[in-house]
């Protein structure tokens, strides 16, 4: 896309934002400098009726929904930055939806047949009309030749061109924001936009989603909380994806919680524990666990309700250090051990060493103490983490993107759990998963195991060094012009000093 076309696209989006009073919203005018207040007032001269409906985040979300997949994805990522934009703004953006009219069934069938390289009936006995349509893809119900019910996801025709066009406009907007708006530099606009574009590029290749579903599905099988559909690998291509059908009803359907024998308390606990087990035990979590992506079926033969998570376009990952950080943070807050929570931040290097550890512990106490003594239904773990990240910003903590994505997902999960069971005690649900991790990873036996692992790694490193010794250092001597007189005088000086030292030592020995 040419720079001129990107500029025109950006102007059109800017006009839509101005019409909705979402560029310089009237609500933030009191905290803006005079020049920004003046710009906001000028822009509001062009505002339409949409400018009077809802909060700034709601108005922005409505515009982004109309602007297409790249804008929606950007809004979803902005919703993870409550530390910058505030909790209410982030919450409004987190409700972004991208529901669109479906494209024709015959187009979807042709796309899948092209990806298969064979007629559709070589894999599917039945292929039905769309059951859900979004900005990037739509889903179809189908049946395999062996009678297995499946869901087939197919990318929209021409969506790659649309994303490329929007990506060029996003890059131009980021460049202008970084150059012209100093306050925006904290968000690192160019880096942020590249993260958004990278996420979109991955979502445009459904083979990556299939791999993520399979990987997280294997991890979920080790816990009793939730499951992933199986991937039908014969029905996977760059532009289409086939998964086994998720049984039950989506939690977004009011009838889901009315199924016979359903225990709401146990279901809410399973949702919370399932997410935390993914993050802590496996370091890989489903980062979009809203009601539409969670299917629940009634209990069978005395077992609990079955929960199946779908849509693996966004996965979060936590390394060992981040998992340890999360577990110890939650454990520290559960035990009101604020000095320990502070120590974790410093030991992990998240807070610079020059900061005052005691002052940081005091700030953490200001976050944690209001939680205790209150009803569990009034306490939000996600919001506590958001406040924690806000406090840490005052101490120069560089917030890692995976932790922000984790916090955003936690807010979604606890919202789902409390809609299932309004009395859901999030901390009580989290406690066994957190304590299990602490017992397994920080016990004396675990420390011995870690020491042994370090010893094995050291021995292997020494073995590799012995097998392939380092190349000998080669000294390169630059020849210089001969200077006989200089070298003669230097040698004479050294000899004289040696002779004098010998006389001195001999004299000391005779006394």
Tab-separated table of C-alpha atoms in Angstrom:
chain	number	residue	atom	x	y	z
A	1	UNK	CA	0.000	0.000	0.000
A	2	UNK	CA	1.448	3.389	-1.004
A	3	UNK	CA	2.103	6.104	1.563
A	4	UNK	CA	-0.546	8.285	-0.088
A	5	UNK	CA	-3.166	5.530	0.207
A	6	UNK	CA	-2.140	4.925	3.842
A	7	UNK	CA	-2.505	8.650	4.507
A	8	UNK	CA	-5.992	8.722	2.964
A	9	UNK	CA	-6.993	5.673	5.008
A	10	UNK	CA	-5.705	7.372	8.141
A	11	UNK	CA	-7.617	10.576	7.363
A	12	UNK	CA	-10.848	8.604	6.914
A	13	UNK	CA	-10.336	6.856	10.261
A	14	UNK	CA	-9.480	10.158	11.933
A	15	UNK	CA	-12.712	11.676	10.615
A	16	UNK	CA	-14.718	8.749	12.036
A	17	UNK	CA	-13.002	9.171	15.409
A	18	UNK	CA	-13.636	12.931	15.406
A	19	UNK	CA	-17.312	12.398	14.617
A	20	UNK	CA	-17.561	10.122	17.682
A	21	UNK	CA	-15.510	12.469	19.927
A	22	UNK	CA	-12.996	9.653	20.412
A	23	UNK	CA	-9.808	11.497	19.426
A	24	UNK	CA	-9.626	14.083	22.221
A	25	UNK	CA	-12.677	13.169	24.329
A	26	UNK	CA	-14.413	15.913	26.272
A	27	UNK	CA	-14.128	13.825	29.463
A	28	UNK	CA	-10.325	14.164	29.551
A	29	UNK	CA	-10.222	17.878	28.712
A	30	UNK	CA	-9.586	19.054	32.321
A	31	UNK	CA	-6.266	17.174	32.527
A	32	UNK	CA	-4.949	18.288	29.122
A	33	UNK	CA	-2.557	21.148	28.364
A	34	UNK	CA	-4.092	24.292	26.786
A	35	UNK	CA	-3.053	23.398	23.227
A	36	UNK	CA	-4.668	19.947	23.459
A	37	UNK	CA	-7.843	21.424	24.982
A	38	UNK	CA	-8.072	23.840	22.053
A	39	UNK	CA	-7.574	20.998	19.551
A	40	UNK	CA	-10.313	18.987	21.253
A	41	UNK	CA	-12.773	21.865	21.072
A	42	UNK	CA	-12.076	22.385	17.385
A	43	UNK	CA	-12.532	18.676	16.647
A	44	UNK	CA	-15.820	18.613	18.530
A	45	UNK	CA	-17.228	21.133	16.068
A	46	UNK	CA	-17.394	18.198	13.628
A	47	UNK	CA	-18.829	15.684	16.115
A	48	UNK	CA	-22.056	13.868	15.305
A	49	UNK	CA	-24.780	12.349	17.432
A	50	UNK	CA	-22.532	9.368	18.308
A	51	UNK	CA	-20.337	11.753	20.325
A	52	UNK	CA	-23.020	11.982	23.007
A	53	UNK	CA	-23.458	8.213	23.509
A	54	UNK	CA	-21.405	6.410	26.119
A	55	UNK	CA	-17.988	6.748	27.721
A	56	UNK	CA	-14.815	7.498	25.684
A	57	UNK	CA	-13.839	3.814	25.601
A	58	UNK	CA	-17.295	2.806	24.385
A	59	UNK	CA	-17.250	5.435	21.622
A	60	UNK	CA	-13.780	4.374	20.521
A	61	UNK	CA	-14.810	0.694	20.520
A	62	UNK	CA	-17.779	1.430	18.228
A	63	UNK	CA	-15.531	3.189	15.704
A	64	UNK	CA	-12.880	0.468	15.786
A	65	UNK	CA	-15.497	-2.227	15.184
A	66	UNK	CA	-16.488	-0.489	11.933
A	67	UNK	CA	-12.904	0.065	10.797
A	68	UNK	CA	-12.016	-3.608	10.309
A	69	UNK	CA	-9.751	-6.340	11.684
A	70	UNK	CA	-6.568	-4.309	12.241
A	71	UNK	CA	-8.435	-1.611	14.155
A	72	UNK	CA	-10.284	-4.211	16.238
A	73	UNK	CA	-7.050	-5.999	17.052
A	74	UNK	CA	-5.423	-2.705	18.047
A	75	UNK	CA	-8.357	-1.961	20.369
A	76	UNK	CA	-8.074	-5.403	21.945
A	77	UNK	CA	-4.388	-4.798	22.647
A	78	UNK	CA	-5.093	-1.308	24.019
A	79	UNK	CA	-7.516	-2.942	26.433
A	80	UNK	CA	-4.528	-4.657	28.064
A	81	UNK	CA	-2.973	-1.298	29.046
A	82	UNK	CA	-5.093	-0.287	32.007
A	83	UNK	CA	-1.850	0.952	33.587
A	84	UNK	CA	-1.756	3.739	30.983
A	85	UNK	CA	-5.364	4.415	29.997
A	86	UNK	CA	-7.215	3.583	33.208
A	87	UNK	CA	-9.394	0.631	34.195
A	88	UNK	CA	-12.719	1.962	32.828
A	89	UNK	CA	-11.290	2.762	29.388
A	90	UNK	CA	-9.558	-0.628	29.145
A	91	UNK	CA	-12.706	-2.450	30.272
A	92	UNK	CA	-14.800	-0.719	27.574
A	93	UNK	CA	-12.320	-1.720	24.873
A	94	UNK	CA	-12.171	-5.301	26.138
A	95	UNK	CA	-15.784	-5.736	24.958
A	96	UNK	CA	-14.840	-5.180	21.322
A	97	UNK	CA	-16.691	-7.545	19.026
A	98	UNK	CA	-16.203	-8.116	15.331
A	99	UNK	CA	-19.437	-9.762	14.247
A	100	UNK	CA	-20.117	-9.275	10.538
A	101	UNK	CA	-22.471	-10.714	7.908
A	102	UNK	CA	-21.359	-14.112	6.608
A	103	UNK	CA	-19.895	-14.562	3.156
A	104	UNK	CA	-21.580	-17.139	0.850
A	105	UNK	CA	-21.411	-20.850	1.645
A	106	UNK	CA	-20.199	-21.711	-1.870
A	107	UNK	CA	-17.230	-19.368	-1.473
A	108	UNK	CA	-16.270	-21.097	1.782
A	109	UNK	CA	-16.590	-24.543	0.198
A	110	UNK	CA	-14.426	-23.504	-2.747
A	111	UNK	CA	-11.765	-22.135	-0.374
A	112	UNK	CA	-11.607	-25.361	1.635
A	113	UNK	CA	-11.522	-27.543	-1.511
A	114	UNK	CA	-8.679	-25.411	-2.870
A	115	UNK	CA	-6.749	-25.884	0.385
A	116	UNK	CA	-7.403	-29.623	0.412
A	117	UNK	CA	-6.339	-29.970	-3.188
A	118	UNK	CA	-9.282	-32.341	-3.583
A	119	UNK	CA	-13.101	-32.248	-3.688
A	120	UNK	CA	-14.822	-31.399	-0.432
A	121	UNK	CA	-16.480	-34.819	-0.207
A	122	UNK	CA	-13.104	-36.534	0.175
A	123	UNK	CA	-13.096	-35.369	3.823
A	124	UNK	CA	-16.566	-34.071	4.739
A	125	UNK	CA	-19.883	-35.890	4.468
A	126	UNK	CA	-21.728	-32.623	5.169
A	127	UNK	CA	-20.715	-28.947	5.143
A	128	UNK	CA	-23.331	-26.503	6.460
A	129	UNK	CA	-23.904	-22.750	6.282
A	130	UNK	CA	-22.031	-20.351	8.555
A	131	UNK	CA	-22.891	-20.413	12.264
A	132	UNK	CA	-20.724	-17.387	13.225
A	133	UNK	CA	-18.939	-14.689	11.223
A	134	UNK	CA	-16.202	-12.295	12.345
A	135	UNK	CA	-13.914	-9.821	10.594
A	136	UNK	CA	-11.167	-12.351	9.824
A	137	UNK	CA	-13.036	-15.629	9.400
A	138	UNK	CA	-16.299	-17.474	9.837
A	139	UNK	CA	-17.196	-20.901	11.239
A	140	UNK	CA	-19.248	-23.712	9.674
A	141	UNK	CA	-20.737	-26.873	11.135
A	142	UNK	CA	-19.708	-29.995	9.222
A	143	UNK	CA	-19.462	-33.778	9.536
A	144	UNK	CA	-16.516	-35.990	8.604
A	145	UNK	CA	-16.953	-39.123	6.516
A	146	UNK	CA	-16.800	-41.268	9.663
A	147	UNK	CA	-19.691	-39.297	11.194
A	148	UNK	CA	-17.594	-37.114	13.547
A	149	UNK	CA	-19.170	-33.644	13.976
A	150	UNK	CA	-16.647	-30.848	13.410
A	151	UNK	CA	-16.370	-27.071	13.160
A	152	UNK	CA	-14.557	-25.596	10.144
A	153	UNK	CA	-13.082	-22.094	10.321
A	154	UNK	CA	-12.475	-20.349	6.972
A	155	UNK	CA	-10.733	-17.015	6.374
A	156	UNK	CA	-12.679	-14.285	4.594
A	157	UNK	CA	-11.840	-13.772	0.909
A	158	UNK	CA	-9.409	-10.892	0.436
A	159	UNK	CA	-8.836	-10.400	4.162
A	160	UNK	CA	-5.045	-10.447	3.696
A	161	UNK	CA	-5.231	-7.415	1.392
A	162	UNK	CA	-7.442	-5.570	3.866
A	163	UNK	CA	-5.066	-6.315	6.738
A	164	UNK	CA	-2.058	-5.188	4.660
A	165	UNK	CA	-3.852	-1.921	3.846
A	166	UNK	CA	-4.792	-1.300	7.455
A	167	UNK	CA	-1.311	-2.248	8.681
A	168	UNK	CA	0.263	0.425	6.491
A	169	UNK	CA	-2.108	3.008	7.962
A	170	UNK	CA	-1.311	1.849	11.504
A	171	UNK	CA	2.436	2.182	10.899
A	172	UNK	CA	1.948	5.720	9.571
A	173	UNK	CA	-0.226	6.636	12.574
A	174	UNK	CA	2.379	5.250	14.996
A	175	UNK	CA	5.155	7.212	13.311
A	176	UNK	CA	3.162	10.452	13.502
A	177	UNK	CA	2.154	9.834	17.126
A	178	UNK	CA	5.729	9.208	18.202
A	179	UNK	CA	6.929	12.312	16.408
A	180	UNK	CA	4.159	14.758	17.297
A	181	UNK	CA	2.645	13.587	20.613
A	182	UNK	CA	5.274	13.301	23.389
A	183	UNK	CA	2.731	11.867	25.860
A	184	UNK	CA	2.139	8.916	23.518
A	185	UNK	CA	5.772	7.823	23.618
A	186	UNK	CA	5.290	5.924	26.867
A	187	UNK	CA	3.197	3.418	24.928
A	188	UNK	CA	6.035	3.053	22.367
A	189	UNK	CA	3.655	3.442	19.409
A	190	UNK	CA	5.864	1.881	16.745
A	191	UNK	CA	6.681	-1.202	18.818
A	192	UNK	CA	3.052	-1.501	19.886
A	193	UNK	CA	1.801	-1.380	16.294
A	194	UNK	CA	4.325	-4.005	15.210
A	195	UNK	CA	3.031	-6.322	17.961
A	196	UNK	CA	-0.531	-5.814	16.688
A	197	UNK	CA	0.484	-6.461	13.081
A	198	UNK	CA	2.482	-9.550	14.052
A	199	UNK	CA	-0.528	-10.950	15.928
A	200	UNK	CA	-2.713	-10.352	12.872
A	201	UNK	CA	-0.208	-12.039	10.576
A	202	UNK	CA	-0.238	-15.126	12.798
A	203	UNK	CA	-4.044	-15.182	12.858
A	204	UNK	CA	-4.069	-15.095	9.059
A	205	UNK	CA	-2.377	-18.504	8.994
A	206	UNK	CA	-4.764	-20.961	10.613
A	207	UNK	CA	-2.057	-23.614	10.821
A	208	UNK	CA	-0.636	-21.633	13.774
A	209	UNK	CA	-4.005	-21.671	15.529
A	210	UNK	CA	-4.248	-25.432	14.977
A	211	UNK	CA	-0.793	-25.902	16.517
A	212	UNK	CA	-1.704	-23.713	19.503
A	213	UNK	CA	-4.936	-25.632	20.066
A	214	UNK	CA	-3.086	-28.962	19.963
A	215	UNK	CA	-0.318	-27.769	22.310
A	216	UNK	CA	-2.637	-26.260	24.906
A	217	UNK	CA	-5.000	-29.220	24.548
A	218	UNK	CA	-2.210	-31.589	25.597
A	219	UNK	CA	-1.518	-29.429	28.657
A	220	UNK	CA	-5.221	-29.269	29.592
A	221	UNK	CA	-5.471	-33.070	29.666
A	222	UNK	CA	-3.229	-33.094	32.752
A	223	UNK	CA	-5.848	-31.157	34.752
A	224	UNK	CA	-9.567	-31.844	35.309
A	225	UNK	CA	-10.785	-28.300	34.685
A	226	UNK	CA	-11.321	-27.759	30.941
A	227	UNK	CA	-10.543	-29.275	27.555
A	228	UNK	CA	-9.682	-28.223	23.999
A	229	UNK	CA	-11.189	-29.694	20.814
A	230	UNK	CA	-9.087	-32.179	18.874
A	231	UNK	CA	-7.447	-30.924	15.705
A	232	UNK	CA	-8.394	-32.762	12.491
A	233	UNK	CA	-5.023	-32.336	10.794
A	234	UNK	CA	-6.259	-33.589	7.407
A	235	UNK	CA	-8.583	-30.582	7.451
A	236	UNK	CA	-6.010	-27.918	8.269
A	237	UNK	CA	-4.519	-25.437	5.808
A	238	UNK	CA	-3.317	-21.862	5.792
A	239	UNK	CA	-6.833	-20.518	5.172
A	240	UNK	CA	-9.007	-23.141	6.886
A	241	UNK	CA	-9.044	-25.147	10.107
A	242	UNK	CA	-11.064	-28.165	11.262
A	243	UNK	CA	-11.659	-28.998	14.933
A	244	UNK	CA	-13.915	-31.555	16.585
A	245	UNK	CA	-17.252	-30.084	17.621
A	246	UNK	CA	-17.408	-28.570	21.124
A	247	UNK	CA	-20.309	-30.231	22.963
A	248	UNK	CA	-22.796	-28.322	25.066
A	249	UNK	CA	-23.811	-24.663	24.938
A	250	UNK	CA	-21.716	-21.508	24.877
A	251	UNK	CA	-21.787	-19.626	28.176
A	252	UNK	CA	-23.007	-16.604	26.205
A	253	UNK	CA	-26.288	-18.542	25.765
A	254	UNK	CA	-28.530	-17.968	28.837
A	255	UNK	CA	-29.722	-21.587	28.558
A	256	UNK	CA	-26.179	-22.861	29.242
A	257	UNK	CA	-26.490	-22.378	32.996
A	258	UNK	CA	-29.990	-23.865	33.081
A	259	UNK	CA	-28.824	-27.349	32.041
A	260	UNK	CA	-29.962	-30.056	34.490
A	261	UNK	CA	-27.576	-31.025	37.269
A	262	UNK	CA	-25.241	-28.075	36.733
A	263	UNK	CA	-23.400	-26.936	39.882
A	264	UNK	CA	-22.709	-23.229	39.380
A	265	UNK	CA	-20.231	-22.994	42.253
A	266	UNK	CA	-18.138	-25.917	40.954
A	267	UNK	CA	-18.337	-24.587	37.390
A	268	UNK	CA	-17.063	-21.128	38.398
A	269	UNK	CA	-14.205	-22.710	40.350
A	270	UNK	CA	-13.273	-24.882	37.364
A	271	UNK	CA	-13.062	-21.841	35.076
A	272	UNK	CA	-10.779	-19.973	37.501
A	273	UNK	CA	-8.596	-22.968	38.345
A	274	UNK	CA	-8.386	-24.036	34.723
A	275	UNK	CA	-6.937	-20.671	33.693
A	276	UNK	CA	-4.476	-20.509	36.620
A	277	UNK	CA	-3.340	-24.102	36.038
A	278	UNK	CA	-2.625	-23.258	32.406
A	279	UNK	CA	-0.598	-20.173	33.350
A	280	UNK	CA	1.286	-21.527	36.374
A	281	UNK	CA	1.717	-25.225	35.650
A	282	UNK	CA	2.178	-25.125	31.887
A	283	UNK	CA	3.266	-21.551	31.070
A	284	UNK	CA	0.737	-21.445	28.219
A	285	UNK	CA	-2.755	-20.005	28.558
A	286	UNK	CA	-5.809	-19.247	26.447
A	287	UNK	CA	-5.835	-15.437	26.344
A	288	UNK	CA	-9.440	-14.928	25.191
A	289	UNK	CA	-11.605	-16.880	27.648
A	290	UNK	CA	-14.861	-14.935	27.298
A	291	UNK	CA	-18.305	-16.596	27.459
A	292	UNK	CA	-18.552	-17.079	23.705
A	293	UNK	CA	-15.383	-19.196	23.720
A	294	UNK	CA	-16.396	-21.480	26.608
A	295	UNK	CA	-18.842	-24.333	25.955
A	296	UNK	CA	-20.439	-26.159	28.875
A	297	UNK	CA	-22.293	-29.462	28.868
A	298	UNK	CA	-24.297	-30.960	31.752
A	299	UNK	CA	-22.662	-33.456	34.137
A	300	UNK	CA	-22.697	-37.114	33.129
A	301	UNK	CA	-22.581	-40.100	35.543
A	302	UNK	CA	-21.647	-38.099	38.621
A	303	UNK	CA	-18.797	-36.173	36.964
A	304	UNK	CA	-18.623	-32.393	36.910
A	305	UNK	CA	-19.757	-30.254	33.999
A	306	UNK	CA	-17.518	-30.498	30.931
A	307	UNK	CA	-15.931	-27.217	29.807
A	308	UNK	CA	-14.445	-26.925	26.321
A	309	UNK	CA	-12.561	-23.790	25.266
A	310	UNK	CA	-12.508	-22.795	21.582
A	311	UNK	CA	-10.776	-20.138	19.427
A	312	UNK	CA	-7.013	-20.359	19.935
A	313	UNK	CA	-6.047	-17.298	17.904
A	314	UNK	CA	-4.493	-15.592	20.950
A	315	UNK	CA	-2.317	-17.576	23.362
A	316	UNK	CA	-0.228	-16.194	26.184
A	317	UNK	CA	3.095	-17.648	27.291
A	318	UNK	CA	4.968	-17.322	30.578
A	319	UNK	CA	8.571	-18.351	31.065
A	320	UNK	CA	9.786	-19.992	34.306
A	321	UNK	CA	10.745	-16.614	35.802
A	322	UNK	CA	7.328	-15.080	35.060
A	323	UNK	CA	5.515	-18.133	36.453
A	324	UNK	CA	7.550	-17.954	39.652
A	325	UNK	CA	6.828	-14.237	39.855
A	326	UNK	CA	3.071	-14.732	39.432
A	327	UNK	CA	2.827	-17.619	41.921
A	328	UNK	CA	4.840	-15.868	44.605
A	329	UNK	CA	2.963	-12.593	44.102
A	330	UNK	CA	-0.393	-14.317	44.563
A	331	UNK	CA	0.952	-16.392	47.460
A	332	UNK	CA	2.382	-13.273	49.109
A	333	UNK	CA	-0.913	-11.428	48.854
A	334	UNK	CA	-2.819	-14.483	50.120
A	335	UNK	CA	-0.570	-14.431	53.214
A	336	UNK	CA	-0.295	-10.607	53.467
A	337	UNK	CA	3.507	-10.934	53.302
A	338	UNK	CA	4.280	-7.604	51.610
A	339	UNK	CA	8.056	-7.563	52.326
A	340	UNK	CA	8.288	-10.928	50.564
A	341	UNK	CA	6.274	-9.646	47.588
A	342	UNK	CA	8.618	-6.653	47.405
A	343	UNK	CA	11.660	-8.925	47.582
A	344	UNK	CA	10.306	-10.991	44.668
A	345	UNK	CA	10.114	-7.891	42.474
A	346	UNK	CA	13.713	-6.957	43.281
A	347	UNK	CA	15.070	-10.516	42.968
A	348	UNK	CA	13.430	-10.886	39.551
A	349	UNK	CA	14.966	-7.603	38.427
A	350	UNK	CA	11.551	-6.129	37.632
A	351	UNK	CA	12.178	-3.171	39.961
A	352	UNK	CA	15.613	-1.500	39.641
A	353	UNK	CA	18.003	-2.163	42.535
A	354	UNK	CA	18.412	1.559	43.304
A	355	UNK	CA	14.768	1.827	44.413
A	356	UNK	CA	13.828	1.744	48.114
A	357	UNK	CA	12.656	-1.778	48.967
A	358	UNK	CA	10.868	-0.716	52.172
A	359	UNK	CA	8.992	2.063	50.371
A	360	UNK	CA	7.971	-0.423	47.702
A	361	UNK	CA	6.664	-2.854	50.362
A	362	UNK	CA	4.668	0.031	51.842
A	363	UNK	CA	3.138	0.754	48.414
A	364	UNK	CA	2.218	-2.923	48.054
A	365	UNK	CA	0.510	-2.832	51.437
A	366	UNK	CA	-1.593	0.078	50.172
A	367	UNK	CA	-2.764	-2.203	47.334
A	368	UNK	CA	-3.310	-5.374	49.376
A	369	UNK	CA	-4.784	-4.262	52.692
A	370	UNK	CA	-8.071	-2.887	51.266
A	371	UNK	CA	-8.692	-6.403	49.895
A	372	UNK	CA	-8.744	-8.140	53.265
A	373	UNK	CA	-11.800	-8.015	55.454
A	374	UNK	CA	-14.049	-7.486	52.450
A	375	UNK	CA	-16.473	-9.952	50.935
A	376	UNK	CA	-14.742	-12.120	48.333
A	377	UNK	CA	-17.318	-11.142	45.716
A	378	UNK	CA	-16.135	-7.527	46.040
A	379	UNK	CA	-12.467	-8.336	45.470
A	380	UNK	CA	-11.045	-8.512	41.949
A	381	UNK	CA	-7.763	-10.350	41.484
A	382	UNK	CA	-7.363	-8.854	38.024
A	383	UNK	CA	-7.932	-5.336	39.297
A	384	UNK	CA	-5.541	-5.980	42.171
A	385	UNK	CA	-2.874	-6.902	39.622
A	386	UNK	CA	-3.758	-3.794	37.600
A	387	UNK	CA	-3.246	-1.643	40.714
A	388	UNK	CA	-0.029	-3.514	41.402
A	389	UNK	CA	1.260	-2.685	37.922
A	390	UNK	CA	0.197	0.947	38.412
A	391	UNK	CA	2.165	1.118	41.667
A	392	UNK	CA	5.214	-0.546	40.137
A	393	UNK	CA	5.277	2.097	37.382
A	394	UNK	CA	6.102	4.635	40.130
A	395	UNK	CA	9.179	2.540	40.937
A	396	UNK	CA	10.416	2.329	37.317
A	397	UNK	CA	9.280	-1.264	36.805
A	398	UNK	CA	9.376	-2.150	33.122
A	399	UNK	CA	6.145	-4.073	32.651
A	400	UNK	CA	6.510	-7.174	30.498
A	401	UNK	CA	3.836	-7.646	27.781
A	402	UNK	CA	3.058	-11.231	28.802
A	403	UNK	CA	2.189	-10.095	32.338
A	404	UNK	CA	-0.193	-7.444	31.000
A	405	UNK	CA	-1.893	-10.023	28.758
A	406	UNK	CA	-2.150	-12.315	31.777
A	407	UNK	CA	-3.787	-9.579	33.866
A	408	UNK	CA	-6.241	-8.740	31.083
A	409	UNK	CA	-7.206	-12.416	30.743
A	410	UNK	CA	-7.583	-12.742	34.498
A	411	UNK	CA	-10.075	-9.850	34.507
A	412	UNK	CA	-12.073	-11.659	31.792
A	413	UNK	CA	-11.944	-14.999	33.619
A	414	UNK	CA	-13.068	-13.615	36.951
A	415	UNK	CA	-15.879	-11.736	35.215
A	416	UNK	CA	-17.052	-15.004	33.638
A	417	UNK	CA	-16.744	-16.884	36.949
A	418	UNK	CA	-18.789	-14.308	38.835
A	419	UNK	CA	-21.492	-14.224	36.212
A	420	UNK	CA	-21.758	-17.991	36.657
A	421	UNK	CA	-21.770	-17.700	40.459
A	422	UNK	CA	-22.136	-14.169	41.932
A	423	UNK	CA	-20.797	-15.442	45.283
A	424	UNK	CA	-17.658	-16.925	43.679
A	425	UNK	CA	-14.638	-16.567	45.972
A	426	UNK	CA	-11.850	-16.043	43.496
A	427	UNK	CA	-9.100	-16.248	46.122
A	428	UNK	CA	-10.413	-19.491	47.595
A	429	UNK	CA	-10.591	-20.959	44.069
A	430	UNK	CA	-7.028	-19.861	43.302
A	431	UNK	CA	-5.566	-21.019	46.627
A	432	UNK	CA	-5.106	-24.764	45.901
A	433	UNK	CA	-3.554	-24.137	42.472
A	434	UNK	CA	-1.131	-21.522	43.827
A	435	UNK	CA	-0.193	-23.601	46.893
A	436	UNK	CA	0.301	-26.698	44.717
A	437	UNK	CA	2.736	-24.751	42.544
A	438	UNK	CA	4.578	-23.330	45.561
A	439	UNK	CA	4.862	-26.798	47.166
A	440	UNK	CA	6.106	-28.358	43.943
A	441	UNK	CA	8.499	-25.657	42.749
A	442	UNK	CA	9.812	-24.042	45.963
A	443	UNK	CA	9.981	-26.999	48.376
A	444	UNK	CA	13.363	-28.296	49.667
A	445	UNK	CA	13.030	-31.262	47.295
A	446	UNK	CA	12.487	-28.864	44.387
A	447	UNK	CA	15.587	-26.879	45.376
A	448	UNK	CA	17.641	-30.106	45.436
A	449	UNK	CA	16.226	-31.005	42.020
A	450	UNK	CA	17.104	-27.553	40.643
A	451	UNK	CA	20.634	-27.866	42.068
A	452	UNK	CA	21.012	-31.265	40.419
A	453	UNK	CA	19.750	-29.863	37.108
A	454	UNK	CA	22.287	-27.042	37.318
A	455	UNK	CA	25.055	-29.563	38.039
A	456	UNK	CA	24.041	-31.692	35.037
A	457	UNK	CA	24.026	-28.607	32.795
A	458	UNK	CA	27.486	-27.631	34.061
A	459	UNK	CA	28.856	-31.137	33.427
A	460	UNK	CA	27.407	-31.149	29.910
A	461	UNK	CA	28.947	-27.764	29.224
A	462	UNK	CA	32.350	-29.028	30.381
A	463	UNK	CA	31.954	-32.147	28.229
A	464	UNK	CA	31.167	-30.020	25.171
A	465	UNK	CA	34.196	-27.867	25.935
A	466	UNK	CA	36.404	-30.955	26.193
A	467	UNK	CA	35.075	-32.313	22.894
A	468	UNK	CA	35.542	-29.018	21.056
A	469	UNK	CA	38.264	-27.072	22.875
A	470	UNK	CA	38.416	-23.389	22.244
A	471	UNK	CA	40.599	-22.359	19.350
A	472	UNK	CA	44.055	-21.229	20.535
A	473	UNK	CA	44.561	-17.531	20.700
A	474	UNK	CA	46.716	-16.320	17.847
A	475	UNK	CA	48.862	-13.316	18.575
A	476	UNK	CA	49.494	-11.146	15.566
A	477	UNK	CA	52.864	-9.406	15.841
A	478	UNK	CA	53.247	-6.316	13.734
A	479	UNK	CA	56.875	-6.067	12.522
A	480	UNK	CA	58.538	-2.787	13.346
A	481	UNK	CA	61.607	-1.117	11.954
A	482	UNK	CA	64.787	-2.270	13.717
A	483	UNK	CA	66.230	0.226	16.247
A	484	UNK	CA	69.548	-1.367	17.422
A	485	UNK	CA	70.680	1.551	19.614
A	486	UNK	CA	67.345	1.761	21.456
A	487	UNK	CA	67.298	-1.966	22.229
A	488	UNK	CA	71.009	-1.864	23.343
A	489	UNK	CA	70.293	0.966	25.833
A	490	UNK	CA	67.184	-0.814	27.184
A	491	UNK	CA	69.135	-4.047	27.684
A	492	UNK	CA	71.945	-2.193	29.425
A	493	UNK	CA	69.469	-0.501	31.800
A	494	UNK	CA	67.872	-3.821	32.726
A	495	UNK	CA	71.255	-5.440	33.292
A	496	UNK	CA	72.404	-2.547	35.532
A	497	UNK	CA	69.234	-2.770	37.642
A	498	UNK	CA	69.655	-6.540	37.992
A	499	UNK	CA	73.310	-6.118	39.040
A	500	UNK	CA	72.371	-3.456	41.629
A	501	UNK	CA	69.596	-5.657	43.028
A	502	UNK	CA	72.061	-8.537	43.327
A	503	UNK	CA	74.550	-6.410	45.279
A	504	UNK	CA	71.749	-5.201	47.587
A	505	UNK	CA	70.576	-8.748	48.331
A	506	UNK	CA	74.159	-9.922	48.886
A	507	UNK	CA	74.760	-7.053	51.302
A	508	UNK	CA	71.598	-7.886	53.246
A	509	UNK	CA	72.730	-11.494	53.506
A	510	UNK	CA	76.150	-10.583	54.977
A	511	UNK	CA	74.707	-8.418	57.795
